[in-house]
Structure formats: C-alpha cells, structure tokens
mmCIF file of C-alpha atoms in Angstrom:
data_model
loop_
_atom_site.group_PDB
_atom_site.id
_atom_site.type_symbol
_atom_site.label_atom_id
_atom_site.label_comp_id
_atom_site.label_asym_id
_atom_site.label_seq_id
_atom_site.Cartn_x
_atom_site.Cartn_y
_atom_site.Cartn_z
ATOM 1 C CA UNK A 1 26.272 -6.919 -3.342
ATOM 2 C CA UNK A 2 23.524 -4.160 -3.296
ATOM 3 C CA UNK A 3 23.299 -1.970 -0.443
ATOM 4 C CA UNK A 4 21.109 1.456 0.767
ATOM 5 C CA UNK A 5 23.517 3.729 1.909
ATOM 6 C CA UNK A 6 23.158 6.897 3.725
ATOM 7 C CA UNK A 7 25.840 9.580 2.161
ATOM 8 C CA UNK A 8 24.851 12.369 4.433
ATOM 9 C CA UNK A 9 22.390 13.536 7.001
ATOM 10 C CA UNK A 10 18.560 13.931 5.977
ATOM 11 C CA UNK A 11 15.350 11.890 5.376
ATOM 12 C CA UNK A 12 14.718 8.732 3.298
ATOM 13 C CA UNK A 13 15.184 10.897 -0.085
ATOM 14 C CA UNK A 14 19.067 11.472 0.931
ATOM 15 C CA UNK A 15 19.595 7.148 0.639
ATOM 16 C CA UNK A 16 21.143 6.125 -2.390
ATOM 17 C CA UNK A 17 21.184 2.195 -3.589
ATOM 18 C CA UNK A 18 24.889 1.110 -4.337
ATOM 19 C CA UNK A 19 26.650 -1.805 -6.194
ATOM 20 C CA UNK A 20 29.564 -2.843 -3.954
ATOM 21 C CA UNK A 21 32.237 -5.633 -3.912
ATOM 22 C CA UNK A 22 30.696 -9.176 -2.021
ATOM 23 C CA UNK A 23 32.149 -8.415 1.608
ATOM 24 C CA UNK A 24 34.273 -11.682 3.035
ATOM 25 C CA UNK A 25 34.358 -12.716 6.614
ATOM 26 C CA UNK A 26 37.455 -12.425 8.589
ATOM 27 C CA UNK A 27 38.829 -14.379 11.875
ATOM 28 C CA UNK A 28 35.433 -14.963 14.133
ATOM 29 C CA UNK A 29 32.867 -13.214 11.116
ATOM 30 C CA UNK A 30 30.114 -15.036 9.627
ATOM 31 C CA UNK A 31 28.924 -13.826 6.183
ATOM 32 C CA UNK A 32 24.773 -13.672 5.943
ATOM 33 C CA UNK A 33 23.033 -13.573 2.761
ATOM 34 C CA UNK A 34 20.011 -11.669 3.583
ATOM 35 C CA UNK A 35 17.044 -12.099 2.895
ATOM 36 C CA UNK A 36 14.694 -10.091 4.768
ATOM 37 C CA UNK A 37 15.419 -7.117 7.225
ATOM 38 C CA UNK A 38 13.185 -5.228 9.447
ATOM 39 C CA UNK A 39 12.597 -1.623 9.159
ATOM 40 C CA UNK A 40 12.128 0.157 12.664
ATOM 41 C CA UNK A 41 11.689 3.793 14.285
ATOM 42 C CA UNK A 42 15.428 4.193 14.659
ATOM 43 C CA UNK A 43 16.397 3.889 11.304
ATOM 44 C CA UNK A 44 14.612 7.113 10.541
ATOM 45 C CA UNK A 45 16.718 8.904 13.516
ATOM 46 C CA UNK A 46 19.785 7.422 12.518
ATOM 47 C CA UNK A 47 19.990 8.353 8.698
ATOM 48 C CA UNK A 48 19.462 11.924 10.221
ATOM 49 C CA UNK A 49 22.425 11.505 12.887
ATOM 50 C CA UNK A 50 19.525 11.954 15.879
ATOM 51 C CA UNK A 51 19.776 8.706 17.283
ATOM 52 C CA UNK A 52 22.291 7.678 20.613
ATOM 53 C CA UNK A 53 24.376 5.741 17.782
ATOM 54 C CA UNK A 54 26.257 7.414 14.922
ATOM 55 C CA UNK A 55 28.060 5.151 12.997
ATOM 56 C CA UNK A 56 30.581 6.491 10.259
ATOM 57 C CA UNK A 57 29.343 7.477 6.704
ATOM 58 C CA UNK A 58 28.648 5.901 4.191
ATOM 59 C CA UNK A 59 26.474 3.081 6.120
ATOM 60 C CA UNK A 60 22.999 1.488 5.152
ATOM 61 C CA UNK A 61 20.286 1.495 7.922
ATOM 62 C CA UNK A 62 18.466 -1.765 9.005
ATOM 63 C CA UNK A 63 19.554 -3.203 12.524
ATOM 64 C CA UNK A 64 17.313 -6.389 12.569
ATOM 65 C CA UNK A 65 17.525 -8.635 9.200
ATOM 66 C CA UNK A 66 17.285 -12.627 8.565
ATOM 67 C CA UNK A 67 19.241 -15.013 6.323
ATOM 68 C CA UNK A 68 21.634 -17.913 5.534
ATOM 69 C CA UNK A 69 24.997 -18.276 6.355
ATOM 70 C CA UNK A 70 27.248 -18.382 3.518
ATOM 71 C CA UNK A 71 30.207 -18.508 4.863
ATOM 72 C CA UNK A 72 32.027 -18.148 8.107
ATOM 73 C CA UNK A 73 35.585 -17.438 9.128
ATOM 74 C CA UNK A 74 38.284 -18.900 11.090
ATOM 75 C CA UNK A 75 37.900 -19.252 15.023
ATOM 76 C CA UNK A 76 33.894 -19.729 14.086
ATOM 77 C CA UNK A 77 32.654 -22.480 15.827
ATOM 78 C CA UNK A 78 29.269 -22.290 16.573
ATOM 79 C CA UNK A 79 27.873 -21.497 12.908
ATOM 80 C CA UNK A 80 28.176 -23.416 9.211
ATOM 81 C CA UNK A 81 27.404 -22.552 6.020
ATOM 82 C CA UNK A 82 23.719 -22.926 5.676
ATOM 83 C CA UNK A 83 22.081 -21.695 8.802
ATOM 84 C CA UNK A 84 19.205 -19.465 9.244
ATOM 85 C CA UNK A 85 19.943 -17.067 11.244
ATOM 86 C CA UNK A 86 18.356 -13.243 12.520
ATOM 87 C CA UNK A 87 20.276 -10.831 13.436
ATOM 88 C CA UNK A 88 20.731 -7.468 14.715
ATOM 89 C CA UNK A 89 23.514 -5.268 13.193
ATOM 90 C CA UNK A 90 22.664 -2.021 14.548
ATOM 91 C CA UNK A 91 22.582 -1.207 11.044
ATOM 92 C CA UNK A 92 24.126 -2.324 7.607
ATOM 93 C CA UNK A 93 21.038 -4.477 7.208
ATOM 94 C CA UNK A 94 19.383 -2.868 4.471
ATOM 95 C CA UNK A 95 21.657 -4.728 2.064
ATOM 96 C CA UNK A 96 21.855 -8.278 0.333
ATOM 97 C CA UNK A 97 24.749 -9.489 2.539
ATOM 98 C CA UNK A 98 26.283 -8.596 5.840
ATOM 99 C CA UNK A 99 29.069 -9.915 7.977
ATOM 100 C CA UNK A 100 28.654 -10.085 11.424
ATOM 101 C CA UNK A 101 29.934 -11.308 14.225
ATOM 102 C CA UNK A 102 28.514 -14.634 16.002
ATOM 103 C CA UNK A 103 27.311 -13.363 19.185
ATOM 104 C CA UNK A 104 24.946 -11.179 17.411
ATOM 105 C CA UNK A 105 23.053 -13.970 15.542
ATOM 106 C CA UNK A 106 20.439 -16.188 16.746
ATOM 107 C CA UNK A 107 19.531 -19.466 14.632
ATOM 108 C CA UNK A 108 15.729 -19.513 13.723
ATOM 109 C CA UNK A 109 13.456 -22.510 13.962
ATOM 110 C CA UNK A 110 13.467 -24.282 10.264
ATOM 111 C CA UNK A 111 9.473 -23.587 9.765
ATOM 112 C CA UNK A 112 10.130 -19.193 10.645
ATOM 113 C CA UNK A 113 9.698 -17.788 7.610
ATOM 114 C CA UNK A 114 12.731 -15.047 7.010
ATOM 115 C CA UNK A 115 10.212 -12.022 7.304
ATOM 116 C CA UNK A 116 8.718 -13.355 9.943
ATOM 117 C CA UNK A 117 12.595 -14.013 11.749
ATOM 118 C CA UNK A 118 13.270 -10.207 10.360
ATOM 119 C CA UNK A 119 10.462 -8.536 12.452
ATOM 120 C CA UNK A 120 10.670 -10.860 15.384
ATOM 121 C CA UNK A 121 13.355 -9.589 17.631
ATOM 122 C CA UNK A 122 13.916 -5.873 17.645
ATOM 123 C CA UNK A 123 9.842 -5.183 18.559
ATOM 124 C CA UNK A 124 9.188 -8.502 20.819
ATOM 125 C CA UNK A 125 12.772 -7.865 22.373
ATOM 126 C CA UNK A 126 11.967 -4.641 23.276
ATOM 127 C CA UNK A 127 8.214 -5.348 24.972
ATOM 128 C CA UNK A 128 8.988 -8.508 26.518
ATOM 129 C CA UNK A 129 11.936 -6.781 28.025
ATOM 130 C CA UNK A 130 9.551 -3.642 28.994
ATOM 131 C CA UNK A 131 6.755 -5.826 30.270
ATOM 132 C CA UNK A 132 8.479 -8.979 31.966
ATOM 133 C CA UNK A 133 11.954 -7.329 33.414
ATOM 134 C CA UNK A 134 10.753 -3.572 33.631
ATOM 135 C CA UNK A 135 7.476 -3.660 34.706
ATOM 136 C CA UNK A 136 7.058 -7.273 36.092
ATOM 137 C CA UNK A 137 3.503 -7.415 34.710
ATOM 138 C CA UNK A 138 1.331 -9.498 36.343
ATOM 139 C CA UNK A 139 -2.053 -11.531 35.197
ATOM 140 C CA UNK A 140 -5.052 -10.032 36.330
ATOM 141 C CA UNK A 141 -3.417 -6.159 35.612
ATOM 142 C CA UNK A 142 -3.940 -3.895 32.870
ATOM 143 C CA UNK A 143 -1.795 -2.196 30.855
ATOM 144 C CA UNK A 144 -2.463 0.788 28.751
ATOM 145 C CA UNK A 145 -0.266 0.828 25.116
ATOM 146 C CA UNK A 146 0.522 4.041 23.113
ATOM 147 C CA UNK A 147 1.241 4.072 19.970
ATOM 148 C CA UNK A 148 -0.266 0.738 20.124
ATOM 149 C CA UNK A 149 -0.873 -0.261 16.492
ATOM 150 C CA UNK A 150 2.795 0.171 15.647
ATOM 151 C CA UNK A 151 5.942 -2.261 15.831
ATOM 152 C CA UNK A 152 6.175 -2.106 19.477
ATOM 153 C CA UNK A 153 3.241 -1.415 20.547
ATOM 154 C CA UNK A 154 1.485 -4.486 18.598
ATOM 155 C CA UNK A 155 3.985 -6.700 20.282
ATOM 156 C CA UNK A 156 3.199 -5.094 23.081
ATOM 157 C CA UNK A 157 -0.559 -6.029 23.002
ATOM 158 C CA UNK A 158 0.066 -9.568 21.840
ATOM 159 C CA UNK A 159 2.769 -10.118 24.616
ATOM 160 C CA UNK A 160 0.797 -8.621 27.155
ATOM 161 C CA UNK A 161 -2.569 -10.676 26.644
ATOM 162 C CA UNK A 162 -0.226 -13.868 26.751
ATOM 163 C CA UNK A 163 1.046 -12.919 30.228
ATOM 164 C CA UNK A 164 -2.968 -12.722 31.256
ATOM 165 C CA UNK A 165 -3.359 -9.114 31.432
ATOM 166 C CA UNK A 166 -5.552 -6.732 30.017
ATOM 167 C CA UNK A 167 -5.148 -4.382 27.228
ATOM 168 C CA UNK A 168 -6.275 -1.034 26.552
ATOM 169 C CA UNK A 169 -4.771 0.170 23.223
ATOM 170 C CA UNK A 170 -4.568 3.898 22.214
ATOM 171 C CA UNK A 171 -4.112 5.093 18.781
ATOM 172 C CA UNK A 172 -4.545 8.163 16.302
ATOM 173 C CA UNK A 173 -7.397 6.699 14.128
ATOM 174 C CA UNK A 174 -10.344 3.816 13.708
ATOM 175 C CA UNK A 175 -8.532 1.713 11.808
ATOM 176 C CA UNK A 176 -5.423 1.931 13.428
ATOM 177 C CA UNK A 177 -8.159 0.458 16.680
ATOM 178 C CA UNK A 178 -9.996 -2.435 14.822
ATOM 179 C CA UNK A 179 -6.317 -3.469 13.805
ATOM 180 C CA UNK A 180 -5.344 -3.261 17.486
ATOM 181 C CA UNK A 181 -8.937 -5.315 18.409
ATOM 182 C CA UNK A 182 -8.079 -7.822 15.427
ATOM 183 C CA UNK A 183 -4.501 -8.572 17.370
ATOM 184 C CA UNK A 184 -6.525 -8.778 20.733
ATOM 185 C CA UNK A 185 -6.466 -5.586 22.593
ATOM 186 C CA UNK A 186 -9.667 -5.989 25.129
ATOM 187 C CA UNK A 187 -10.195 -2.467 24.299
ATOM 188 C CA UNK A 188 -9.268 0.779 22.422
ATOM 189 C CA UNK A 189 -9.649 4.698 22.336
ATOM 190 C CA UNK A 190 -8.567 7.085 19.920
ATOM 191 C CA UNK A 191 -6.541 9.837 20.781
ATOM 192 C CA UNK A 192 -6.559 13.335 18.807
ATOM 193 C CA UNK A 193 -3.557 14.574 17.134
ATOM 194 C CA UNK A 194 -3.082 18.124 19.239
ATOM 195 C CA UNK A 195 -3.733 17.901 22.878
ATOM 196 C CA UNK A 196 -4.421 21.174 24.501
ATOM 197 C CA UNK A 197 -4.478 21.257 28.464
ATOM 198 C CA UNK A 198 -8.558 20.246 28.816
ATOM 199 C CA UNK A 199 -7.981 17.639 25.901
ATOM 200 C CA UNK A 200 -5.088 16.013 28.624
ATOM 201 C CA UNK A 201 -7.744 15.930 31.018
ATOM 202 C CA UNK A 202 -10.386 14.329 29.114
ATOM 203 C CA UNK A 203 -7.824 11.549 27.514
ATOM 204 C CA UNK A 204 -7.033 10.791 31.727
ATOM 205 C CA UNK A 205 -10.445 10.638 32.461
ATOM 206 C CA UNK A 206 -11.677 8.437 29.603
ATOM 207 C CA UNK A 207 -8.052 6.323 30.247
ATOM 208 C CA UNK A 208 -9.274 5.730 34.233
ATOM 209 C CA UNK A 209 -12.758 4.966 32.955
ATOM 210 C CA UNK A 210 -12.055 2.432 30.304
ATOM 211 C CA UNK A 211 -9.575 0.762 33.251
ATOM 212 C CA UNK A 212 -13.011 0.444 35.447
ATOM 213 C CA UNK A 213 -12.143 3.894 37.368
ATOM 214 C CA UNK A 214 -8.798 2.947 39.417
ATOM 215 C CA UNK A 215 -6.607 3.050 36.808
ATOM 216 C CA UNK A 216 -4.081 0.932 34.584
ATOM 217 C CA UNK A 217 -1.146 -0.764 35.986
ATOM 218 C CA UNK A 218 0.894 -0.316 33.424
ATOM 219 C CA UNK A 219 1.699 2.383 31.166
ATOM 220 C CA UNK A 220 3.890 1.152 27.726
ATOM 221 C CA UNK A 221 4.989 4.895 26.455
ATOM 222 C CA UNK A 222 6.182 4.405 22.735
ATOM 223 C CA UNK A 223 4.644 7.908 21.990
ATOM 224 C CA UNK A 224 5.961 10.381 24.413
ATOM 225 C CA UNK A 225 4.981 14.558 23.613
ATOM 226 C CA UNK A 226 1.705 15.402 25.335
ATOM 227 C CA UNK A 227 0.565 12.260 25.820
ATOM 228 C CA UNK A 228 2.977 11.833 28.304
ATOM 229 C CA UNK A 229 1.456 13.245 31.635
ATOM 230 C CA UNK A 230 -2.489 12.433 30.821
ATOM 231 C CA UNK A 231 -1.146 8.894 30.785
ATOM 232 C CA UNK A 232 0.914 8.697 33.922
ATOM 233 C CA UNK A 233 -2.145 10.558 35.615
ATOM 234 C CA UNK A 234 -3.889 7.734 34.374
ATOM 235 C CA UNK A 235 -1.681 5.427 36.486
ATOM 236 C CA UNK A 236 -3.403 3.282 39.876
ATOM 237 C CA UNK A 237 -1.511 3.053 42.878
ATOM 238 C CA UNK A 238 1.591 1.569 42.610
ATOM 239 C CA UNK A 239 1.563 1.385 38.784
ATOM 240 C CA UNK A 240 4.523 1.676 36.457
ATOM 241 C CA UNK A 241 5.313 4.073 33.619
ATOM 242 C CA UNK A 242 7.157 2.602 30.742
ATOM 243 C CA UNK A 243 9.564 4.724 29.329
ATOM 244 C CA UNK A 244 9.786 3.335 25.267
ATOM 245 C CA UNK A 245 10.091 6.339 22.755
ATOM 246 C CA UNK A 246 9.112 9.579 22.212
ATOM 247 C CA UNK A 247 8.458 10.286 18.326
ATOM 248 C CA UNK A 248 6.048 12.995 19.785
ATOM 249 C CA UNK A 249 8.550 14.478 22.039
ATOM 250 C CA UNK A 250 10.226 14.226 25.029
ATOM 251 C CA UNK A 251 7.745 15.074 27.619
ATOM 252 C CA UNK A 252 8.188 17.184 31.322
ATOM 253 C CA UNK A 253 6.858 15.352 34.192
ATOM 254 C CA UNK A 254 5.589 16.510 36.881
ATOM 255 C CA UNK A 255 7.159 14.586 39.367
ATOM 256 C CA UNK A 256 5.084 15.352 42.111
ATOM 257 C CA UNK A 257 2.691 12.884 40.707
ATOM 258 C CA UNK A 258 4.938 10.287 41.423
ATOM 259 C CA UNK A 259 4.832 10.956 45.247
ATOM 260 C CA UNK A 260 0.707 10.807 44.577
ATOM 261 C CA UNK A 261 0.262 7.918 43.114
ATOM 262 C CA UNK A 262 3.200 5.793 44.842
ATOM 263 C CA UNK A 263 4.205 5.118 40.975
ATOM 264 C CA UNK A 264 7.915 4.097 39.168
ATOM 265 C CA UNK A 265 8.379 6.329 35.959
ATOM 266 C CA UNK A 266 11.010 3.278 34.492
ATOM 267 C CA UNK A 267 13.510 3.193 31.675
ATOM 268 C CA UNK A 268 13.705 0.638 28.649
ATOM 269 C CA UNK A 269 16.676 0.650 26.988
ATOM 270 C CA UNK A 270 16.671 -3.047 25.379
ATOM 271 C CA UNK A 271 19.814 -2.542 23.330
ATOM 272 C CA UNK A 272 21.396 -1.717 26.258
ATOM 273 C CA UNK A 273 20.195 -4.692 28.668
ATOM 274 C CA UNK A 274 21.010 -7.383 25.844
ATOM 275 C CA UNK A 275 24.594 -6.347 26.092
ATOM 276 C CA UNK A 276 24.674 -5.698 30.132
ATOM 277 C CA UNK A 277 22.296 -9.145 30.749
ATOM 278 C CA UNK A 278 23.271 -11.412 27.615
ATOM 279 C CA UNK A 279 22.118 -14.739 29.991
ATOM 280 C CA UNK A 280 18.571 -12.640 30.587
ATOM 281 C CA UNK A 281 18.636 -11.942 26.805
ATOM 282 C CA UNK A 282 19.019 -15.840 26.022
ATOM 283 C CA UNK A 283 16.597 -16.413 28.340
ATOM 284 C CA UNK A 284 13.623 -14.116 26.739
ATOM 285 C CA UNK A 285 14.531 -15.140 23.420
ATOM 286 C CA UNK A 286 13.861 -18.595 24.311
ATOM 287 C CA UNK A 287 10.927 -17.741 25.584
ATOM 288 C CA UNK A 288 9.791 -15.620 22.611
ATOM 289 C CA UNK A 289 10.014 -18.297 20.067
ATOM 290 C CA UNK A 290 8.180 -20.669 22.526
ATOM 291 C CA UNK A 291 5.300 -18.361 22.204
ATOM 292 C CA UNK A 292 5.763 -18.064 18.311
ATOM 293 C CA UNK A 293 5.598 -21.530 17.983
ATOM 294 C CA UNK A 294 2.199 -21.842 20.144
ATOM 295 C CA UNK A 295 0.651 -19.197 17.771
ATOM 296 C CA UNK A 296 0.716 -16.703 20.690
ATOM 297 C CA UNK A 297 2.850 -13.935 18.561
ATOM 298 C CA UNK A 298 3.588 -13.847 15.695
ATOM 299 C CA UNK A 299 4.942 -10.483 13.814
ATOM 300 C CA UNK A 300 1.932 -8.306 11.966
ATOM 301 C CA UNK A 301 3.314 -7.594 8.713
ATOM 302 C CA UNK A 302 1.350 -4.899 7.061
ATOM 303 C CA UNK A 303 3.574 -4.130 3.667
ATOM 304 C CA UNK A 304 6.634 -5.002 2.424
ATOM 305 C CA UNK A 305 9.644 -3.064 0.037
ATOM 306 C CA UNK A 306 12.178 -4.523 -2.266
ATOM 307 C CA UNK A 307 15.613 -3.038 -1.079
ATOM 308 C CA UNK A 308 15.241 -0.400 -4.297
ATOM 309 C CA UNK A 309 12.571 1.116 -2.544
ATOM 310 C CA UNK A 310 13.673 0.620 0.902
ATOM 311 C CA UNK A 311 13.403 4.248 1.290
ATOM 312 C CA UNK A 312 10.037 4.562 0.894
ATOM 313 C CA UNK A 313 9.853 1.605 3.699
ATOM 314 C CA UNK A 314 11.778 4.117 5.769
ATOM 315 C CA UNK A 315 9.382 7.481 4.416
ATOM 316 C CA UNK A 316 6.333 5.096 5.831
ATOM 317 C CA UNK A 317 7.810 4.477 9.250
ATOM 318 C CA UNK A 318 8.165 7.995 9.375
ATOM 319 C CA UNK A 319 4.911 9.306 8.862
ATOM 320 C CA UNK A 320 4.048 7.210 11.469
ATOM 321 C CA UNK A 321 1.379 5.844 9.322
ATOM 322 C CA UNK A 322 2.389 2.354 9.788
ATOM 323 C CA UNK A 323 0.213 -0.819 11.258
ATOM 324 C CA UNK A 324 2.711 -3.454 12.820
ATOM 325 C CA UNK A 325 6.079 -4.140 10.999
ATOM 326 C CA UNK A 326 7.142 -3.020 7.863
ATOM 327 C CA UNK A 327 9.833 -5.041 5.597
ATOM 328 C CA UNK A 328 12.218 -5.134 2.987
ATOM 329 C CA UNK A 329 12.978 -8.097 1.377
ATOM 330 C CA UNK A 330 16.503 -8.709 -0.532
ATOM 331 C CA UNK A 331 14.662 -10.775 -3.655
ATOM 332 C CA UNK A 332 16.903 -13.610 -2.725
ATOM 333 C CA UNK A 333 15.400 -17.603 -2.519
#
C-alpha cells in the first residue's frame, strides 16, 4: 500500500509518501480499499500536533475517506467483501487502504459516487449537527455563515436553505460570494481581511441591515479572530451563536452582550456528539442521505489531488483559499 505519512511536526512540506506492507484485518476489523478521502481543516492542525487529537508518529492525515471492503475479519458481521462504505478514521485516510473498525463505517447508496461519499460526512455531519441539534433552526429564521464558501460553511448554506431559512453568507472575496449565491445563499457580503475596531462596527451594522435591521438568528462561526464579536453583536433577541472553528483565532467575548441580547453563545463539537449520541448520529445520517438523494445537498467539489500530491491538497486547505471540499483520490477503479 501507499500512504502520506507525517514523520514530524510542521506543514504539508514535512509529509512524505511511503510504500508499506498491505495491512490485514484482525478479530472485528474490516479492510477498505480506498478510493477517495476528504481533506478537511483539521488535517492541517494535526500534522502540526495543534489539534485536541495527537495520534502517535508516523501516521497519514485524512479522517473522512470512501471505498470497498476487501476483506473483513472474524466476529464481523455486519460487513462483506464488496461494500461501499465512508468512513471516518480520525486519520490514516490519506492512504490506498485502511482497516477500521465496523462501527465507524457507514454503507453508501450504490449510485454515491466515492468522492462524493468522501466529502459527505465530516462537513454535513458537522452543520446538520450545528444547525438541527445546536441551534434548533427554525423555517422562517436567518442564519448568518462565516467562512461560508468553505467545507462547512457550504454545507452549511445548502443545509440551512433546506430547513426553510434564510442565508446570509460572508466571505473574504467576490468570487468566493457568487460561489456562495450559485449554492443558494439569499445573500452575501464580503468581509476585509484586517478588522480594526470601526471596521467591527461597520461589518455589525451592514450584518443587521442585510438581516432587515433586527438581526440574524443564527450565527454559524467557522472563522473565529475578529470576526467573532461584530457577529454576535449582530445577533436578534434570543439568537444563537455557533461555536464551529476558529482558523482566525480564538476570539474574547464580551459576555455582557449575552445578558443584552438574551442570546446562547453554543458549542459544536460533532466528533464528540457522534460518540456521546451514536442513535442521534444514525438518525442525522439518515436524514443526510435522504436529502442527497432529493438533490437538496450534494458535496461542492472544487479540485481534486492524487495521493502523491496530497500535500498540496493539504497546502490549499491551508491558505484558506479553498471553495467547498477538496479531495484526494487513491487512482483505484
């Protein structure tokens, strides 16, 4: 097998693509021949040791990938040799085959394209979990996306306008925007890259405006840094402040503005809730690919890497230059 391993601490130029021996499943493994794996935000923290989860050296990044079963071992019950599965690993997935245990596959419908199965459930995971369980989004409200033209955030959009709401999308440049419009955000504003303390102001103001001068419902934060507090000041009464990421930072709060504005500043942790709510998990994923199949999501592919120059895949999601997902594909049929 071929595999992108990280031999040390550092950026995408510290990854080094290995030979190794085929890996074989052991008692309750299944062996995946991948085919396509998703490249996300945390893959460029984790290859630095900066993200919550450090796994042991040498390891390749890529926690969400899709395949076919080769094999499985004993006690497996639930899997055979042959079915298409996603997956997330956490990492390891930046490879041509993985073993994994069963609970953390998910069989695909037989018309999901592998790069389509690849990008599906790390960034729709994470927003339906945000929207639906975090923020209980209603129809009618609107919610405001950072860093909307991303992974995330463009699931965000899509998810959002198929729960009825409306979408204000915010992003660095114009064509980051007219992607966000293409994927149906109701409307967009461009946000500079340096916000001094008047520049805050003026990104509230034009937030409140472009929400019809209460406010937005919901905030979905995948930016963080000084974006932070124009956006919660932003918020309408009673509205809810999605905690997501924070490539920009981690912001300070004043919390004084949640006493103001009645608001919830909330948490989303998806890798944590799919292990703490697995029956809430199953649930959402059922409902995801019921909304794939009606055409209501579907994953926004914008380029794609062979797994010799996954790092660059990695280097892209970095500069934060990306437009939805980005994959690597394993060359396999």
């Amino acid at each position: 097998m071929q595999t992108l391993l990280s031999v040390k601490p550092g950026g995408p130029e510290t990854l080094e693509l290995t030979t190794l021996p085929d890996p074989v499943p052991k008692a309750g493994e299944i062996l995946v021949r991948i085919h396509a794996a998703g490249v996300n935000f945390p893959d460029t923290l984790m290859i630095r040791d900066l993200y919550q989860m450090k796994p042991p050296r040498p390891f390749a990044p890529g926690g969400e990938i899709a395949g076919e079963i080769t094999s499985v071992g004993k006690d497996v019950v639930d899997f055979l040799p042959g079915d298409r599965v996603l997956a997330l690993t956490g990492h390891g997935g930046f490879a041509t085959h993985v073993t994994l245990k069963p609970a953390t596959a998910i069989k695909i419908p037989d018309d999901m394209p592998y790069e389509d199965a690849a990008c599906f459930i790390f960034t729709y995971g994470t927003s339906y979990h945000a929207l639906k369980d975090r923020a209980q989004l209603l129809s009618g409200e609107t919610v405001l996306v950072l860093g909307a033209s991303g992974g995330v955030g463009s699931a965000a959009i899509e998810l959002a306008k198929a729960m009825g709401a409306q979408v204000i999308a915010a992003v660095s440049s114009e064509e980051k925007a007219q992607f966000c419009k293409n994927i149906g955000a109701d409307k967009t504003l461009i946000y500079p890259r340096d916000l001094d303390r008047a520049a805050q102001r003026a990104l509230s103001a034009e937030i409140k405006s472009l929400a019809g001068g209460e406010g937005v419902d919901v905030v979905y934060d995948a930016v963080g840094g000084d974006y932070a507090e124009p956006a919660l000041r932003s918020l309408a009464w009673g509205g809810r402040y999605l905690v997501v990421g924070f490539p920009a930072g981690i912001p300070s709060i004043p919390l004084n503005l949640t006493l103001l504005k009645g608001c919830q500043i909330v948490g989303v942790f998806w890798g944590a809730s799919v292990f703490r709510d697995p029956k809430g998990h199953s649930q959402n994923v059922g409902e995801l690919f019921k909304m794939y199949r009606s055409g209501a999501i579907c994953p926004r592919i914008s380029v794609r890497f062979p797994l010799e120059s996954a790092a660059e895949a990695i280097a892209k999601m970095d500069q934060r230059k990306t437009l939805g997902k980005v994959v690597v594909t394993m060359g396999t049929k």
